[in-house]
Every structure is written in structure tokens, then in C-alpha cells.
mmCIF file of C-alpha atoms in Angstrom:
data_model
loop_
_atom_site.group_PDB
_atom_site.id
_atom_site.type_symbol
_atom_site.label_atom_id
_atom_site.label_comp_id
_atom_site.label_asym_id
_atom_site.label_seq_id
_atom_site.Cartn_x
_atom_site.Cartn_y
_atom_site.Cartn_z
ATOM 1 C CA MET A 100 23.440 17.920 0.630
ATOM 2 C CA SER A 101 20.665 16.483 2.803
ATOM 3 C CA HIS A 102 20.217 12.765 3.333
ATOM 4 C CA THR A 103 17.133 12.857 1.112
ATOM 5 C CA SER A 104 18.927 14.517 -1.791
ATOM 6 C CA LEU A 105 19.594 12.313 -4.758
ATOM 7 C CA GLU A 106 22.758 10.300 -5.102
ATOM 8 C CA GLU A 107 24.398 9.883 -8.497
ATOM 9 C CA ARG A 108 23.052 6.369 -8.918
ATOM 10 C CA ILE A 109 19.619 4.916 -8.265
ATOM 11 C CA ALA A 110 19.526 2.439 -5.352
ATOM 12 C CA LEU A 111 16.930 -0.111 -4.281
ATOM 13 C CA LYS A 112 15.752 2.276 -1.579
ATOM 14 C CA HIS A 113 14.537 4.682 -4.276
ATOM 15 C CA GLY A 114 11.798 2.221 -5.230
ATOM 16 C CA ALA A 115 10.968 0.951 -1.784
ATOM 17 C CA GLY A 116 8.725 3.608 -0.269
ATOM 18 C CA GLY A 117 9.805 6.057 2.396
ATOM 19 C CA ARG A 118 11.770 9.289 2.182
ATOM 20 C CA ALA A 119 14.241 8.193 -0.498
ATOM 21 C CA MET A 120 11.539 7.320 -2.997
ATOM 22 C CA ARG A 121 9.584 10.502 -2.357
ATOM 23 C CA ALA A 122 12.769 12.533 -2.859
ATOM 24 C CA LEU A 123 13.405 10.829 -6.220
ATOM 25 C CA ILE A 124 9.858 11.549 -7.379
ATOM 26 C CA GLU A 125 9.829 15.143 -6.158
ATOM 27 C CA GLN A 126 13.303 16.081 -7.399
ATOM 28 C CA VAL A 127 13.284 14.273 -10.756
ATOM 29 C CA LEU A 128 10.012 12.768 -11.907
ATOM 30 C CA LEU A 129 7.682 15.676 -11.010
ATOM 31 C CA ASP A 130 10.001 18.300 -12.470
ATOM 32 C CA GLY A 131 8.185 20.185 -15.226
ATOM 33 C CA ILE A 132 4.795 18.596 -14.576
ATOM 34 C CA ALA A 133 2.399 21.490 -14.098
ATOM 35 C CA PRO A 134 -0.398 21.075 -11.559
ATOM 36 C CA GLY A 135 -3.905 21.318 -12.962
ATOM 37 C CA SER A 136 -7.460 21.597 -11.761
ATOM 38 C CA TRP A 137 -7.438 17.847 -11.140
ATOM 39 C CA ILE A 138 -5.731 15.768 -8.466
ATOM 40 C CA GLY A 139 -2.541 14.910 -10.275
ATOM 41 C CA ALA A 140 0.924 13.466 -9.835
ATOM 42 C CA ASP A 141 2.037 16.409 -7.700
ATOM 43 C CA ALA A 142 -0.416 15.309 -4.989
ATOM 44 C CA MET A 143 1.491 11.987 -4.720
ATOM 45 C CA ASP A 144 -1.721 10.255 -3.719
ATOM 46 C CA ASP A 145 -2.640 6.679 -4.650
ATOM 47 C CA GLY A 146 -3.875 7.870 -8.053
ATOM 48 C CA ALA A 147 -5.024 10.823 -10.119
ATOM 49 C CA ALA A 148 -8.602 12.117 -10.177
ATOM 50 C CA ILE A 149 -10.106 14.042 -13.079
ATOM 51 C CA ARG A 150 -13.508 15.678 -12.922
ATOM 52 C CA VAL A 151 -15.929 14.174 -15.488
ATOM 53 C CA GLY A 152 -19.404 15.690 -15.201
ATOM 54 C CA GLU A 153 -20.775 14.968 -11.736
ATOM 55 C CA GLN A 154 -18.183 12.291 -11.017
ATOM 56 C CA TRP A 155 -14.447 11.817 -10.640
ATOM 57 C CA LEU A 156 -12.487 9.560 -12.971
ATOM 58 C CA VAL A 157 -9.760 7.952 -10.866
ATOM 59 C CA VAL A 158 -6.681 6.512 -12.620
ATOM 60 C CA THR A 159 -3.814 4.636 -11.003
ATOM 61 C CA THR A 160 -0.866 2.554 -12.200
ATOM 62 C CA ASP A 161 1.662 0.282 -10.530
ATOM 63 C CA SER A 162 4.550 -1.980 -11.541
ATOM 64 C CA HIS A 163 5.337 -5.202 -9.701
ATOM 65 C CA VAL A 164 8.763 -6.811 -9.405
ATOM 66 C CA VAL A 165 8.381 -9.156 -6.436
ATOM 67 C CA GLN A 166 11.009 -11.830 -5.839
ATOM 68 C CA PRO A 167 10.065 -14.709 -5.680
ATOM 69 C CA ALA A 168 7.148 -14.422 -8.108
ATOM 70 C CA PHE A 169 5.278 -17.118 -6.145
ATOM 71 C CA PHE A 170 5.078 -16.770 -2.350
ATOM 72 C CA PRO A 171 2.854 -18.081 0.482
ATOM 73 C CA GLY A 172 -0.595 -16.624 -0.009
ATOM 74 C CA GLY A 173 -0.166 -15.294 -3.541
ATOM 75 C CA ASP A 174 1.937 -14.531 -6.567
ATOM 76 C CA ILE A 175 2.906 -11.571 -8.723
ATOM 77 C CA GLY A 176 -0.327 -11.766 -10.739
ATOM 78 C CA ARG A 177 -2.620 -11.534 -7.728
ATOM 79 C CA LEU A 178 -0.381 -8.835 -6.301
ATOM 80 C CA ALA A 179 -0.653 -6.731 -9.474
ATOM 81 C CA VAL A 180 -4.443 -6.859 -9.637
ATOM 82 C CA CYS A 181 -4.947 -6.262 -5.913
ATOM 83 C CA GLY A 182 -2.422 -3.437 -5.742
ATOM 84 C CA THR A 183 -4.183 -1.497 -8.464
ATOM 85 C CA VAL A 184 -7.714 -2.210 -7.229
ATOM 86 C CA ASN A 185 -6.679 -1.154 -3.734
ATOM 87 C CA ASP A 186 -5.106 2.107 -4.905
ATOM 88 C CA LEU A 187 -8.384 3.017 -6.603
ATOM 89 C CA ALA A 188 -10.340 2.065 -3.484
ATOM 90 C CA MET A 189 -8.152 4.223 -1.240
ATOM 91 C CA MET A 190 -9.376 7.244 -3.224
ATOM 92 C CA GLY A 191 -12.994 6.236 -2.715
ATOM 93 C CA ALA A 192 -13.336 4.535 -6.119
ATOM 94 C CA THR A 193 -14.479 1.093 -5.035
ATOM 95 C CA GLU A 194 -16.093 -0.039 -8.318
ATOM 96 C CA PRO A 195 -13.207 -0.499 -10.801
ATOM 97 C CA LEU A 196 -14.307 -0.247 -14.420
ATOM 98 C CA GLY A 197 -11.363 -2.255 -15.729
ATOM 99 C CA LEU A 198 -7.618 -2.819 -15.625
ATOM 100 C CA THR A 199 -4.838 -2.902 -18.168
ATOM 101 C CA CYS A 200 -1.970 -5.365 -17.858
ATOM 102 C CA ALA A 201 1.503 -5.056 -19.412
ATOM 103 C CA MET A 202 3.976 -7.905 -18.925
ATOM 104 C CA VAL A 203 7.718 -7.992 -19.542
ATOM 105 C CA LEU A 204 8.942 -11.594 -19.624
ATOM 106 C CA GLU A 205 12.463 -12.963 -19.581
ATOM 107 C CA GLU A 206 13.403 -15.412 -22.331
ATOM 108 C CA GLY A 207 13.053 -18.902 -20.853
ATOM 109 C CA PHE A 208 10.304 -18.004 -18.354
ATOM 110 C CA SER A 209 8.168 -21.065 -17.653
ATOM 111 C CA ARG A 210 4.921 -21.301 -19.629
ATOM 112 C CA GLU A 211 3.419 -23.226 -16.692
ATOM 113 C CA SER A 212 4.271 -20.352 -14.347
ATOM 114 C CA LEU A 213 2.759 -17.835 -16.753
ATOM 115 C CA LEU A 214 -0.462 -19.850 -16.917
ATOM 116 C CA ALA A 215 -0.606 -19.966 -13.112
ATOM 117 C CA ILE A 216 -0.059 -16.204 -12.862
ATOM 118 C CA HIS A 217 -2.765 -15.571 -15.459
ATOM 119 C CA ALA A 218 -5.226 -17.779 -13.556
ATOM 120 C CA SER A 219 -4.378 -15.938 -10.349
ATOM 121 C CA MET A 220 -5.051 -12.581 -11.999
ATOM 122 C CA ARG A 221 -8.434 -13.796 -13.240
ATOM 123 C CA GLN A 222 -9.343 -14.961 -9.735
ATOM 124 C CA ALA A 223 -8.324 -11.663 -8.149
ATOM 125 C CA CYS A 224 -10.313 -9.752 -10.765
ATOM 126 C CA ALA A 225 -13.378 -11.876 -9.997
ATOM 127 C CA GLU A 226 -13.016 -11.125 -6.281
ATOM 128 C CA ALA A 227 -12.753 -7.398 -7.006
ATOM 129 C CA GLY A 228 -15.621 -7.368 -9.526
ATOM 130 C CA THR A 229 -13.557 -6.207 -12.469
ATOM 131 C CA THR A 230 -11.593 -7.542 -15.432
ATOM 132 C CA ILE A 231 -8.552 -6.845 -17.594
ATOM 133 C CA VAL A 232 -9.644 -4.956 -20.690
ATOM 134 C CA THR A 233 -6.366 -4.566 -22.600
ATOM 135 C CA GLY A 234 -2.660 -5.213 -22.265
ATOM 136 C CA ASP A 235 0.788 -5.571 -23.781
ATOM 137 C CA THR A 236 3.507 -8.239 -23.773
ATOM 138 C CA LYS A 237 7.254 -7.884 -24.288
ATOM 139 C CA VAL A 238 10.024 -10.500 -24.036
ATOM 140 C CA MET A 239 13.618 -9.614 -23.161
ATOM 141 C CA GLY A 240 16.766 -11.719 -23.357
ATOM 142 C CA ARG A 241 18.099 -13.928 -20.600
ATOM 143 C CA GLY A 242 19.515 -11.847 -17.783
ATOM 144 C CA GLU A 243 17.946 -8.627 -19.057
ATOM 145 C CA VAL A 244 14.973 -8.842 -16.663
ATOM 146 C CA ASP A 245 14.394 -10.965 -13.570
ATOM 147 C CA GLY A 246 11.757 -13.434 -14.776
ATOM 148 C CA ILE A 247 8.658 -11.292 -15.021
ATOM 149 C CA VAL A 248 7.587 -7.692 -14.464
ATOM 150 C CA VAL A 249 3.876 -6.834 -14.406
ATOM 151 C CA ASN A 250 2.382 -3.356 -14.755
ATOM 152 C CA THR A 251 -1.312 -2.790 -14.149
ATOM 153 C CA THR A 252 -3.386 0.359 -14.572
ATOM 154 C CA GLY A 253 -6.907 0.785 -13.275
ATOM 155 C CA VAL A 254 -9.765 3.238 -13.837
ATOM 156 C CA ALA A 255 -12.941 3.858 -11.860
ATOM 157 C CA LEU A 256 -15.614 6.495 -11.343
ATOM 158 C CA THR A 257 -16.706 7.838 -7.976
ATOM 159 C CA PRO A 258 -18.976 10.697 -6.883
ATOM 160 C CA ALA A 259 -16.685 11.639 -3.982
ATOM 161 C CA ILE A 260 -12.915 11.471 -3.623
ATOM 162 C CA VAL A 261 -11.155 10.394 -0.433
ATOM 163 C CA ARG A 262 -7.651 11.835 -0.147
ATOM 164 C CA ASP A 263 -4.730 10.821 2.034
ATOM 165 C CA ALA A 264 -4.374 14.407 3.299
ATOM 166 C CA GLY A 265 -7.650 15.119 5.091
ATOM 167 C CA LEU A 266 -6.807 14.243 8.697
ATOM 168 C CA GLN A 267 -7.687 16.724 11.446
ATOM 169 C CA PRO A 268 -6.879 16.809 15.180
ATOM 170 C CA GLY A 269 -9.227 14.480 17.032
ATOM 171 C CA ASP A 270 -9.651 12.035 14.132
ATOM 172 C CA ARG A 271 -9.165 8.375 14.995
ATOM 173 C CA ILE A 272 -6.905 6.077 13.011
ATOM 174 C CA ILE A 273 -8.205 2.613 12.105
ATOM 175 C CA VAL A 274 -6.140 -0.253 10.680
ATOM 176 C CA THR A 275 -8.259 -2.887 8.946
ATOM 177 C CA GLY A 276 -6.266 -5.911 10.118
ATOM 178 C CA THR A 277 -2.943 -7.388 11.169
ATOM 179 C CA ILE A 278 0.156 -5.688 9.808
ATOM 180 C CA GLY A 279 3.408 -6.967 8.313
ATOM 181 C CA ASP A 280 2.062 -10.227 6.876
ATOM 182 C CA HIS A 281 2.981 -9.668 3.230
ATOM 183 C CA GLY A 282 6.517 -8.391 3.580
ATOM 184 C CA LEU A 283 7.601 -11.049 6.022
ATOM 185 C CA ALA A 284 5.934 -13.893 4.081
ATOM 186 C CA VAL A 285 7.822 -12.879 0.916
ATOM 187 C CA THR A 286 11.088 -12.415 2.779
ATOM 188 C CA ALA A 287 10.815 -15.793 4.506
ATOM 189 C CA ALA A 288 10.151 -17.489 1.158
ATOM 190 C CA ARG A 289 12.966 -15.631 -0.594
ATOM 191 C CA HIS A 290 15.601 -16.504 1.971
ATOM 192 C CA LYS A 291 14.185 -19.960 2.836
ATOM 193 C CA LEU A 292 14.131 -19.166 6.528
ATOM 194 C CA GLY A 293 12.207 -22.309 7.447
ATOM 195 C CA ILE A 294 9.280 -20.355 8.898
ATOM 196 C CA GLU A 295 7.338 -19.977 5.663
ATOM 197 C CA GLY A 296 4.537 -22.288 6.820
ATOM 198 C CA THR A 297 3.498 -19.895 9.552
ATOM 199 C CA LEU A 298 3.504 -16.761 7.398
ATOM 200 C CA GLN A 299 0.984 -15.915 4.695
ATOM 201 C CA SER A 300 0.765 -12.803 2.564
ATOM 202 C CA ASP A 301 -2.410 -10.805 3.121
ATOM 203 C CA VAL A 302 -2.638 -9.873 -0.578
ATOM 204 C CA ALA A 303 -6.321 -9.308 -1.389
ATOM 205 C CA PRO A 304 -8.580 -6.778 -3.128
ATOM 206 C CA ILE A 305 -10.048 -4.563 -0.410
ATOM 207 C CA ASN A 306 -12.392 -2.439 -2.478
ATOM 208 C CA GLY A 307 -15.360 -4.184 -0.826
ATOM 209 C CA LEU A 308 -13.910 -3.457 2.595
ATOM 210 C CA ALA A 309 -13.396 0.210 1.725
ATOM 211 C CA ARG A 310 -16.933 0.356 0.372
ATOM 212 C CA ALA A 311 -18.265 -0.936 3.699
ATOM 213 C CA ALA A 312 -16.299 1.676 5.644
ATOM 214 C CA ILE A 313 -17.489 4.543 3.452
ATOM 215 C CA ALA A 314 -21.114 3.376 3.667
ATOM 216 C CA ALA A 315 -20.966 3.165 7.474
ATOM 217 C CA ALA A 316 -19.868 6.772 7.949
ATOM 218 C CA ALA A 317 -21.823 9.977 7.525
ATOM 219 C CA ALA A 318 -20.798 12.254 4.650
ATOM 220 C CA GLY A 319 -17.282 13.491 5.358
ATOM 221 C CA GLY A 320 -16.839 10.979 8.173
ATOM 222 C CA ILE A 321 -13.981 9.230 6.367
ATOM 223 C CA THR A 322 -11.236 11.857 6.273
ATOM 224 C CA ALA A 323 -8.323 9.939 4.717
ATOM 225 C CA MET A 324 -7.385 6.499 3.450
ATOM 226 C CA LYS A 325 -4.170 4.837 2.371
ATOM 227 C CA ASP A 326 -2.945 1.274 1.874
ATOM 228 C CA PRO A 327 0.240 0.721 3.900
ATOM 229 C CA THR A 328 2.281 -1.084 1.238
ATOM 230 C CA ARG A 329 5.992 -0.249 0.826
ATOM 231 C CA GLY A 330 7.331 1.239 4.036
ATOM 232 C CA GLY A 331 4.481 -0.309 6.011
ATOM 233 C CA LEU A 332 2.179 1.342 8.523
ATOM 234 C CA ALA A 333 4.860 3.771 9.728
ATOM 235 C CA SER A 334 5.554 5.190 6.274
ATOM 236 C CA ALA A 335 1.855 5.498 5.414
ATOM 237 C CA LEU A 336 1.093 7.353 8.650
ATOM 238 C CA HIS A 337 4.106 9.634 8.269
ATOM 239 C CA GLU A 338 2.954 10.604 4.786
ATOM 240 C CA MET A 339 -0.640 11.151 5.884
ATOM 241 C CA ALA A 340 0.439 13.199 8.909
ATOM 242 C CA ALA A 341 2.808 15.382 6.886
ATOM 243 C CA LYS A 342 0.252 16.109 4.166
ATOM 244 C CA SER A 343 -2.497 16.785 6.721
ATOM 245 C CA ARG A 344 -0.225 18.814 9.022
ATOM 246 C CA VAL A 345 -1.207 16.853 12.111
ATOM 247 C CA GLY A 346 0.656 14.639 14.526
ATOM 248 C CA ILE A 347 -0.426 11.053 15.125
ATOM 249 C CA VAL A 348 -0.221 9.217 18.446
ATOM 250 C CA LEU A 349 -0.176 5.466 17.839
ATOM 251 C CA GLU A 350 -1.179 3.079 20.634
ATOM 252 C CA ASP A 351 1.343 0.249 20.547
ATOM 253 C CA ARG A 352 -0.799 -2.344 22.284
ATOM 254 C CA ALA A 353 -3.788 -1.675 20.010
ATOM 255 C CA ILE A 354 -1.929 -2.493 16.778
ATOM 256 C CA PRO A 355 -2.971 -5.941 15.496
ATOM 257 C CA ILE A 356 0.054 -8.146 14.772
ATOM 258 C CA SER A 357 -0.123 -11.925 14.342
ATOM 259 C CA ASP A 358 2.076 -14.184 16.451
ATOM 260 C CA ALA A 359 3.788 -15.434 13.263
ATOM 261 C CA VAL A 360 4.718 -11.913 12.165
ATOM 262 C CA ARG A 361 5.818 -10.895 15.641
ATOM 263 C CA GLY A 362 8.070 -13.938 15.915
ATOM 264 C CA ALA A 363 9.580 -13.511 12.434
ATOM 265 C CA ALA A 364 10.143 -9.802 12.997
ATOM 266 C CA GLU A 365 11.987 -10.496 16.245
ATOM 267 C CA LEU A 366 14.090 -13.164 14.501
ATOM 268 C CA LEU A 367 15.058 -10.771 11.704
ATOM 269 C CA GLY A 368 15.347 -7.658 13.853
ATOM 270 C CA ILE A 369 12.726 -5.791 11.808
ATOM 271 C CA ASP A 370 9.978 -3.562 13.194
ATOM 272 C CA PRO A 371 6.574 -4.759 11.846
ATOM 273 C CA LEU A 372 5.566 -1.089 11.598
ATOM 274 C CA HIS A 373 7.975 -0.823 8.650
ATOM 275 C CA VAL A 374 6.894 -3.970 6.793
ATOM 276 C CA ALA A 375 4.649 -3.909 3.712
ATOM 277 C CA ASN A 376 1.020 -5.007 3.611
ATOM 278 C CA GLU A 377 -1.032 -5.801 0.500
ATOM 279 C CA GLY A 378 -4.520 -6.325 1.885
ATOM 280 C CA LYS A 379 -4.915 -3.660 4.523
ATOM 281 C CA ALA A 380 -6.012 -0.032 4.749
ATOM 282 C CA VAL A 381 -5.288 2.827 7.134
ATOM 283 C CA ILE A 382 -8.418 4.909 7.572
ATOM 284 C CA GLY A 383 -8.782 8.302 9.220
ATOM 285 C CA VAL A 384 -12.245 8.759 10.721
ATOM 286 C CA ARG A 385 -14.030 11.540 12.569
ATOM 287 C CA ALA A 386 -14.160 10.512 16.242
ATOM 288 C CA GLY A 387 -17.945 10.313 16.272
ATOM 289 C CA GLU A 388 -17.948 7.901 13.313
ATOM 290 C CA ALA A 389 -15.159 5.594 14.489
ATOM 291 C CA ASP A 390 -17.274 2.983 16.256
ATOM 292 C CA ALA A 391 -19.725 2.648 13.355
ATOM 293 C CA VAL A 392 -16.905 2.291 10.830
ATOM 294 C CA LEU A 393 -15.112 -0.236 13.025
ATOM 295 C CA ARG A 394 -18.271 -2.370 13.311
ATOM 296 C CA ALA A 395 -18.724 -2.304 9.544
ATOM 297 C CA LEU A 396 -15.121 -3.339 8.954
ATOM 298 C CA ARG A 397 -15.280 -6.189 11.450
ATOM 299 C CA GLY A 398 -18.435 -7.430 9.734
ATOM 300 C CA HIS A 399 -16.447 -7.935 6.515
ATOM 301 C CA ALA A 400 -14.391 -11.103 5.982
ATOM 302 C CA LEU A 401 -11.217 -9.068 5.375
ATOM 303 C CA GLY A 402 -11.726 -6.758 8.352
ATOM 304 C CA ARG A 403 -12.284 -9.076 11.301
ATOM 305 C CA ASP A 404 -9.090 -7.877 13.020
ATOM 306 C CA ALA A 405 -9.705 -4.171 12.406
ATOM 307 C CA ALA A 406 -8.777 -1.928 15.322
ATOM 308 C CA ILE A 407 -8.638 1.717 16.329
ATOM 309 C CA VAL A 408 -4.908 2.270 16.769
ATOM 310 C CA GLY A 409 -4.341 5.982 17.122
ATOM 311 C CA THR A 410 -5.504 9.577 17.322
ATOM 312 C CA CYS A 411 -4.576 12.698 15.382
ATOM 313 C CA VAL A 412 -3.296 15.637 17.409
ATOM 314 C CA ALA A 413 -2.422 19.249 16.688
ATOM 315 C CA GLU A 414 1.047 18.922 18.235
ATOM 316 C CA ARG A 415 4.129 17.702 16.338
ATOM 317 C CA PRO A 416 2.659 17.995 12.825
ATOM 318 C CA GLY A 417 4.084 15.422 10.437
ATOM 319 C CA LEU A 418 5.428 13.200 13.207
ATOM 320 C CA LEU A 419 4.379 9.791 14.475
ATOM 321 C CA VAL A 420 4.508 9.116 18.219
ATOM 322 C CA LEU A 421 4.255 5.585 19.623
ATOM 323 C CA ASP A 422 2.590 5.271 23.025
ATOM 324 C CA THR A 423 3.861 1.999 24.531
ATOM 325 C CA GLY A 424 1.790 2.254 27.687
ATOM 326 C CA PHE A 425 4.973 2.943 29.640
ATOM 327 C CA GLY A 426 6.096 6.009 27.748
ATOM 328 C CA ARG A 427 6.172 7.677 24.366
ATOM 329 C CA ARG A 428 8.800 7.777 21.603
ATOM 330 C CA LEU A 429 9.004 9.123 18.092
ATOM 331 C CA VAL A 430 8.805 6.583 15.282
ATOM 332 C CA ALA A 431 11.336 7.394 12.578
ATOM 333 C CA GLU A 432 10.285 7.157 8.955
ATOM 334 C CA PRO A 433 12.615 4.727 7.168
ATOM 335 C CA GLU A 434 14.777 5.998 4.325
ATOM 336 C CA GLY A 435 13.565 2.997 2.334
ATOM 337 C CA GLU A 436 11.844 -0.322 2.787
ATOM 338 C CA PRO A 437 14.036 -2.704 4.863
ATOM 339 C CA LEU A 438 12.779 -5.574 2.698
ATOM 340 C CA PRO A 439 13.154 -4.575 -0.987
ATOM 341 C CA ARG A 440 11.327 -6.151 -3.932
ATOM 342 C CA ILE A 441 8.337 -7.342 -1.983
ATOM 343 C CA CYS A 442 5.694 -5.809 -4.266
#
């Protein structure tokens, strides 16, 4: 049995991004689901896309179980809205038509906290230019669920789909800002590490940022997009490289990382490449379009720290190589997220 084969019991790693989660989906949840003429679950992209006339209807869904529900820079409500809006945007659907919201609440959950989460969701929707159009509420007994679980589904139309599998040798890789902020902010708050004041989640709707990138490039200039959530930048790039059958050389010194994240990561012994983000995108761009896209991103409030961090190569397809300036090493894809329950 390989290390990615399923164990008898589900573990936290199976919901935390990386190889373990993909194995669970491929070996269990996709079994019996026939591929169609659309982009469906078997593509394991950020959403599904169904052809409707001259456009694509993009649908995505996500469940959020972050602990704690309130953390520096956001809360579970903002996280739910932004996560769904961003998944739509990563497929080129930057104008969300609406979201659904299903909540599972634990008996005894604070009404004040629920009101705060609801207000946060409204604010995030306003920032993304969308709203919640329907929903569902369930309450479970004490101890049967950990406070609150939020599921959101989003729909949008777009004339052109962007996949996470379109990279080609020579393409440049752009990251739209500093990495690791969300995962380490949540972890610091959860474990009361005393460094919370210097860490802030980056959770934000980035559909406007994606729109700016797409508009700055010629047709076909954006070759792939993905938001590096669970598993962080390393997991996102591994998945994109494997699907595209290219290798990726990442330039260590070009990767934007804040001093707060770098310090916390060193304290905890965690590589920021493996830490989740909730307001960033990884964008593959044709080399000739990279400078124009980078300028457009840096002109957006959420993209000021955008940087070109790597290049796609024909060698070592599916692998991620880190160039430190002194040498090169392979970056391993984590089995699961080192910081579970962060989104």
C-alpha cells in the first residue's frame, strides 16, 4: 500500500490539502462520477464549469471549520464568503452572481457572535460585489459540532475559463502578495503564542485583483490560476505542475514573505511555503505578458506586493524546485497541511 492510499479511518490530513486529501477524493469521492462535456469534479479544479450558450456557468462550494472562529484580520464568516468568491475568480469568473450560505450551529453558540459573523459576511459580499441569495440553518446538540460550520456555494458566468492546468514551459509564475499570513495568524491566535499582534490574516475577496490581471494580458496570456489555500504555495504549485506536466523553478529570494510571518515560521519550525493563504493568487503567465500583468496587480490595493517568483520548465514535470541562489533543491509536497483547521 502506498503512503497516499487510504487508511481505515479519516484523519485531519485528509481535509487539509496536499496528497492525502487528493487521494481521498480520487479513491472514494470521485468513484462512479462519470466525466461529462463540462469541467467537472474529476478535473479537481477550484469549481465546475458548464457551457450555457456563449458563456460558462461556474459553480463552486466550500465548507469552513476554522478554529478559532474569530482571528486577527477576520472570522469564519468573512472566510466563507472570500473563499467561495476567490474560487470562482480563479476560474476566470470574477463577477459572482450570488452565494448560498448553510450554517450548522452548536446549541449554546453565542447570538452576539452569530450577529458579528453575519455582519462580516455582509461586508465581504459588499467588497466582492455580490450577495447571499439563499441559505439553510441547522442546530446540533452540545458537543456534536465545534461551535459553527459554514458552507457557501457560489455561481458566476464568464466568457472564458481559466484552468489550473494550462502552464507551459517558459511561463512565469506570479504570486499576488506575501504568503503564509492567514495560516500563521490563525495558529498564533489558537495557541495564544503571544505574537498575535504582529500577524494578520490576509483573508479578502480577490475577484477584483483577478479581473485586473486578466484585463492586463492579451487573450490566452493568463495560462493558469489558483488560490494557495490549504497546503500553501507549495501544494498549489505542485498541483498546477502535475496537471500541466511541467516543472517549476521557484526563486527563493523573490518570494514575498512578511517579517512577522518569517519570524513566526522560524519559531514554530514551519516552512511558509506550506502555510495557507486566503487572499492571494498564483498566476501562470506567458513570459511576454508577465510585466504587464505584474504592473496591473501592483496597481491594485490587494496586489502591491505581487512578484514574479518562478518559471515553468520542461524538465522534472510535476516537481517543484527551489533555487536559493546558492543551489537548488526539490520542495516536497506535504502529505497534509501542517496547521489543520485554518479554513
